[in-house]
C-alpha cells in the first residue's frame, strides 16, 4: 500500500496499515491494542515510554528512584506499586493523578503513596487510572518517559493485570528481576 508520503511518519503509518490489514484478514485480535498504540506513538511523537516491568519486589521502583536521583516512588518490604506511574521531565516537580472516568487532580510528590501504593490505595479503591510525575531531574532524558508498573506475579492479581495491560502502551521495556527468585510465568 503506497500513500505517497515518503516521510518517516508516512512510511511508519503505511507499515502499520499493512499490519492492521493482515490482522483483520487473519483475525489476529491480540495485536489490535499494540497496533493502535504504535500508530498513536508514530502520530503524536510526544514521549517514548520505557516501561520497567518485572516480578513483584524485584526493585523496579527503587531502580527508578536511583535512576532519577530522587526518592520519589514509594518502596517497602511488601509489594508496593499498584498503579501505573509515569515519570517525565518537567519545569518543576509535580504530580497529576488521572482517575478512571476522566477526573484529574494535582497532588504533591509527598502524596504519591496515597495514590500509587497498595497501602495508600488498596486494590485501587480510589479508581486511579495513571499518575504522571514531572521531575526537573529528568530533563536530560528528553522525550523519554519512564513507567513504573506493579509487579507481575504479586499476591494481588489486579497488580499483575495492571502491569500486563499497560505493556502494549510502551515503546521499550526494561525487565527487572530478582536474583533471589526463579523466573516464573
mmCIF file of C-alpha atoms in Angstrom:
data_model
loop_
_atom_site.group_PDB
_atom_site.id
_atom_site.type_symbol
_atom_site.label_atom_id
_atom_site.label_comp_id
_atom_site.label_asym_id
_atom_site.label_seq_id
_atom_site.Cartn_x
_atom_site.Cartn_y
_atom_site.Cartn_z
ATOM 1 C CA UNK A 1 0.000 0.000 0.000
ATOM 2 C CA UNK A 2 1.548 3.307 -1.063
ATOM 3 C CA UNK A 3 0.351 6.571 0.483
ATOM 4 C CA UNK A 4 2.623 8.929 -1.405
ATOM 5 C CA UNK A 5 4.152 10.163 1.858
ATOM 6 C CA UNK A 6 7.876 9.343 1.876
ATOM 7 C CA UNK A 7 8.472 10.836 5.340
ATOM 8 C CA UNK A 8 9.421 8.531 8.186
ATOM 9 C CA UNK A 9 5.984 9.115 9.728
ATOM 10 C CA UNK A 10 4.272 8.330 6.409
ATOM 11 C CA UNK A 11 6.260 5.141 5.920
ATOM 12 C CA UNK A 12 5.547 4.066 9.522
ATOM 13 C CA UNK A 13 1.814 4.657 9.044
ATOM 14 C CA UNK A 14 1.904 2.637 5.802
ATOM 15 C CA UNK A 15 3.658 -0.237 7.572
ATOM 16 C CA UNK A 16 1.144 -0.107 10.421
ATOM 17 C CA UNK A 17 -1.734 -0.108 7.944
ATOM 18 C CA UNK A 18 -0.272 -3.252 6.372
ATOM 19 C CA UNK A 19 -0.010 -4.900 9.822
ATOM 20 C CA UNK A 20 -3.613 -3.909 10.629
ATOM 21 C CA UNK A 21 -4.827 -5.316 7.279
ATOM 22 C CA UNK A 22 -3.049 -8.634 7.948
ATOM 23 C CA UNK A 23 -4.528 -8.733 11.460
ATOM 24 C CA UNK A 24 -8.007 -8.179 10.033
ATOM 25 C CA UNK A 25 -7.553 -10.805 7.307
ATOM 26 C CA UNK A 26 -6.266 -13.475 9.697
ATOM 27 C CA UNK A 27 -8.380 -12.410 12.701
ATOM 28 C CA UNK A 28 -5.337 -11.648 14.872
ATOM 29 C CA UNK A 29 -7.261 -9.713 17.504
ATOM 30 C CA UNK A 30 -4.494 -9.801 20.112
ATOM 31 C CA UNK A 31 -2.419 -7.358 18.074
ATOM 32 C CA UNK A 32 -5.124 -4.677 17.860
ATOM 33 C CA UNK A 33 -4.089 -2.820 21.001
ATOM 34 C CA UNK A 34 -0.419 -2.945 20.025
ATOM 35 C CA UNK A 35 -1.131 -1.561 16.539
ATOM 36 C CA UNK A 36 -3.263 1.265 17.972
ATOM 37 C CA UNK A 37 -0.529 2.117 20.473
ATOM 38 C CA UNK A 38 2.145 2.088 17.755
ATOM 39 C CA UNK A 39 0.043 4.329 15.484
ATOM 40 C CA UNK A 40 -0.570 6.752 18.368
ATOM 41 C CA UNK A 41 3.173 6.897 19.058
ATOM 42 C CA UNK A 42 4.008 7.493 15.391
ATOM 43 C CA UNK A 43 1.430 10.277 15.028
ATOM 44 C CA UNK A 44 1.819 12.016 18.392
ATOM 45 C CA UNK A 45 5.599 11.618 18.799
ATOM 46 C CA UNK A 46 5.335 13.115 22.289
ATOM 47 C CA UNK A 47 7.056 10.544 24.501
ATOM 48 C CA UNK A 48 8.941 7.319 24.161
ATOM 49 C CA UNK A 49 7.514 5.272 27.022
ATOM 50 C CA UNK A 50 10.079 2.978 28.651
ATOM 51 C CA UNK A 51 8.261 0.609 30.985
ATOM 52 C CA UNK A 52 10.035 -1.049 33.864
ATOM 53 C CA UNK A 53 8.370 -4.457 34.173
ATOM 54 C CA UNK A 54 9.201 -7.413 36.351
ATOM 55 C CA UNK A 55 8.263 -9.644 39.224
ATOM 56 C CA UNK A 56 6.882 -8.099 42.387
ATOM 57 C CA UNK A 57 9.572 -6.996 44.840
ATOM 58 C CA UNK A 58 12.284 -7.057 42.153
ATOM 59 C CA UNK A 59 13.239 -3.435 42.872
ATOM 60 C CA UNK A 60 11.552 -1.621 39.967
ATOM 61 C CA UNK A 61 10.604 1.478 41.990
ATOM 62 C CA UNK A 62 13.960 1.506 43.798
ATOM 63 C CA UNK A 63 15.740 1.294 40.435
ATOM 64 C CA UNK A 64 13.747 4.245 39.082
ATOM 65 C CA UNK A 65 14.406 6.270 42.234
ATOM 66 C CA UNK A 66 18.146 5.633 41.794
ATOM 67 C CA UNK A 67 17.982 6.433 38.074
ATOM 68 C CA UNK A 68 16.241 9.771 38.683
ATOM 69 C CA UNK A 69 18.462 10.594 41.649
ATOM 70 C CA UNK A 70 15.429 11.323 43.786
ATOM 71 C CA UNK A 71 13.416 9.108 46.175
ATOM 72 C CA UNK A 72 10.030 9.859 44.608
ATOM 73 C CA UNK A 73 8.372 6.469 44.239
ATOM 74 C CA UNK A 74 7.260 4.618 47.369
ATOM 75 C CA UNK A 75 9.189 1.458 48.241
ATOM 76 C CA UNK A 76 8.680 -1.087 51.002
ATOM 77 C CA UNK A 77 9.006 -4.645 52.213
ATOM 78 C CA UNK A 78 5.682 -5.836 50.731
ATOM 79 C CA UNK A 79 4.554 -5.343 47.109
ATOM 80 C CA UNK A 80 4.015 -1.589 46.960
ATOM 81 C CA UNK A 81 3.164 -0.235 43.487
ATOM 82 C CA UNK A 82 -0.436 -0.805 42.419
ATOM 83 C CA UNK A 83 -0.974 1.948 39.822
ATOM 84 C CA UNK A 84 0.934 2.890 36.658
ATOM 85 C CA UNK A 85 3.210 5.839 37.412
ATOM 86 C CA UNK A 86 4.807 7.761 34.529
ATOM 87 C CA UNK A 87 7.930 9.835 35.179
ATOM 88 C CA UNK A 88 8.863 12.575 32.715
ATOM 89 C CA UNK A 89 10.767 15.847 32.520
ATOM 90 C CA UNK A 90 9.132 18.991 33.824
ATOM 91 C CA UNK A 91 9.829 22.612 34.631
ATOM 92 C CA UNK A 92 9.209 21.847 38.307
ATOM 93 C CA UNK A 93 8.486 18.741 40.390
ATOM 94 C CA UNK A 94 4.782 17.886 40.484
ATOM 95 C CA UNK A 95 2.358 15.020 40.070
ATOM 96 C CA UNK A 96 -1.018 14.765 38.365
ATOM 97 C CA UNK A 97 -3.475 11.992 39.215
ATOM 98 C CA UNK A 98 -5.905 10.915 36.477
ATOM 99 C CA UNK A 99 -8.895 8.870 37.574
ATOM 100 C CA UNK A 100 -10.952 6.339 35.624
ATOM 101 C CA UNK A 101 -13.818 8.380 34.254
ATOM 102 C CA UNK A 102 -11.600 11.364 33.451
ATOM 103 C CA UNK A 103 -11.221 13.325 36.687
ATOM 104 C CA UNK A 104 -7.821 14.921 37.270
ATOM 105 C CA UNK A 105 -6.202 16.183 40.484
ATOM 106 C CA UNK A 106 -2.793 17.722 41.088
ATOM 107 C CA UNK A 107 -1.044 16.173 44.084
ATOM 108 C CA UNK A 108 2.244 16.858 45.783
ATOM 109 C CA UNK A 109 5.108 14.427 45.297
ATOM 110 C CA UNK A 110 4.785 13.590 49.001
ATOM 111 C CA UNK A 111 1.191 12.395 48.383
ATOM 112 C CA UNK A 112 2.166 9.799 45.743
ATOM 113 C CA UNK A 113 1.913 6.935 48.231
ATOM 114 C CA UNK A 114 -1.790 7.783 48.738
ATOM 115 C CA UNK A 115 -2.495 7.063 45.055
ATOM 116 C CA UNK A 116 0.056 4.567 43.703
ATOM 117 C CA UNK A 117 0.686 2.143 46.557
ATOM 118 C CA UNK A 118 -1.276 -0.841 47.780
ATOM 119 C CA UNK A 119 -1.194 0.531 51.342
ATOM 120 C CA UNK A 120 -2.384 4.041 50.387
ATOM 121 C CA UNK A 121 -4.860 2.905 47.738
ATOM 122 C CA UNK A 122 -5.764 -0.760 48.394
ATOM 123 C CA UNK A 123 -6.991 -2.584 45.277
ATOM 124 C CA UNK A 124 -7.073 0.857 43.641
ATOM 125 C CA UNK A 125 -10.253 1.745 45.521
ATOM 126 C CA UNK A 126 -9.732 5.404 44.541
ATOM 127 C CA UNK A 127 -10.066 4.484 40.853
ATOM 128 C CA UNK A 128 -6.733 5.910 39.718
ATOM 129 C CA UNK A 129 -6.024 5.320 36.020
ATOM 130 C CA UNK A 130 -2.483 6.712 35.964
ATOM 131 C CA UNK A 131 -0.248 9.122 37.856
ATOM 132 C CA UNK A 132 2.070 11.440 35.923
ATOM 133 C CA UNK A 133 5.105 12.729 37.794
ATOM 134 C CA UNK A 134 7.182 15.546 36.341
ATOM 135 C CA UNK A 135 10.738 15.921 37.634
ATOM 136 C CA UNK A 136 13.345 18.535 36.780
ATOM 137 C CA UNK A 137 15.977 15.787 37.142
ATOM 138 C CA UNK A 138 14.633 14.063 34.015
ATOM 139 C CA UNK A 139 15.252 16.951 31.599
ATOM 140 C CA UNK A 140 18.358 15.138 30.365
ATOM 141 C CA UNK A 141 16.088 12.269 29.234
ATOM 142 C CA UNK A 142 14.318 14.495 26.685
ATOM 143 C CA UNK A 143 11.217 12.809 25.267
ATOM 144 C CA UNK A 144 11.625 9.582 27.219
ATOM 145 C CA UNK A 145 9.054 8.793 29.878
ATOM 146 C CA UNK A 146 9.882 6.146 32.478
ATOM 147 C CA UNK A 147 6.974 3.944 33.580
ATOM 148 C CA UNK A 148 6.829 2.296 36.999
ATOM 149 C CA UNK A 149 4.494 -0.699 36.919
ATOM 150 C CA UNK A 150 3.031 -3.014 39.555
ATOM 151 C CA UNK A 151 4.826 -6.306 39.962
ATOM 152 C CA UNK A 152 3.982 -9.358 37.913
ATOM 153 C CA UNK A 153 3.073 -12.414 39.980
ATOM 154 C CA UNK A 154 2.027 -10.401 43.018
ATOM 155 C CA UNK A 155 -0.378 -11.836 45.555
ATOM 156 C CA UNK A 156 -2.771 -9.157 44.297
ATOM 157 C CA UNK A 157 -3.972 -10.338 40.896
ATOM 158 C CA UNK A 158 -5.093 -6.829 39.905
ATOM 159 C CA UNK A 159 -1.458 -5.656 40.087
ATOM 160 C CA UNK A 160 -0.354 -8.238 37.512
ATOM 161 C CA UNK A 161 -3.346 -7.372 35.313
ATOM 162 C CA UNK A 162 -2.493 -3.661 35.501
ATOM 163 C CA UNK A 163 1.144 -4.256 34.530
ATOM 164 C CA UNK A 164 0.318 -6.631 31.679
ATOM 165 C CA UNK A 165 -2.472 -4.358 30.418
ATOM 166 C CA UNK A 166 -0.011 -1.472 30.117
ATOM 167 C CA UNK A 167 2.573 -3.461 28.169
ATOM 168 C CA UNK A 168 1.179 -2.561 24.689
ATOM 169 C CA UNK A 169 1.397 1.155 25.573
ATOM 170 C CA UNK A 170 5.181 1.078 25.761
ATOM 171 C CA UNK A 171 7.865 1.846 23.212
ATOM 172 C CA UNK A 172 10.506 -0.110 25.116
ATOM 173 C CA UNK A 173 10.630 -2.402 28.133
ATOM 174 C CA UNK A 174 13.269 -2.847 30.765
ATOM 175 C CA UNK A 175 12.578 -6.132 32.543
ATOM 176 C CA UNK A 176 13.849 -6.222 36.123
ATOM 177 C CA UNK A 177 14.190 -9.483 38.008
ATOM 178 C CA UNK A 178 15.482 -10.513 41.390
ATOM 179 C CA UNK A 179 18.450 -12.851 41.560
ATOM 180 C CA UNK A 180 16.818 -14.430 44.624
ATOM 181 C CA UNK A 181 13.761 -15.881 42.852
ATOM 182 C CA UNK A 182 13.450 -18.158 39.836
ATOM 183 C CA UNK A 183 11.783 -16.812 36.724
ATOM 184 C CA UNK A 184 8.129 -17.809 36.623
ATOM 185 C CA UNK A 185 5.266 -17.468 34.169
#
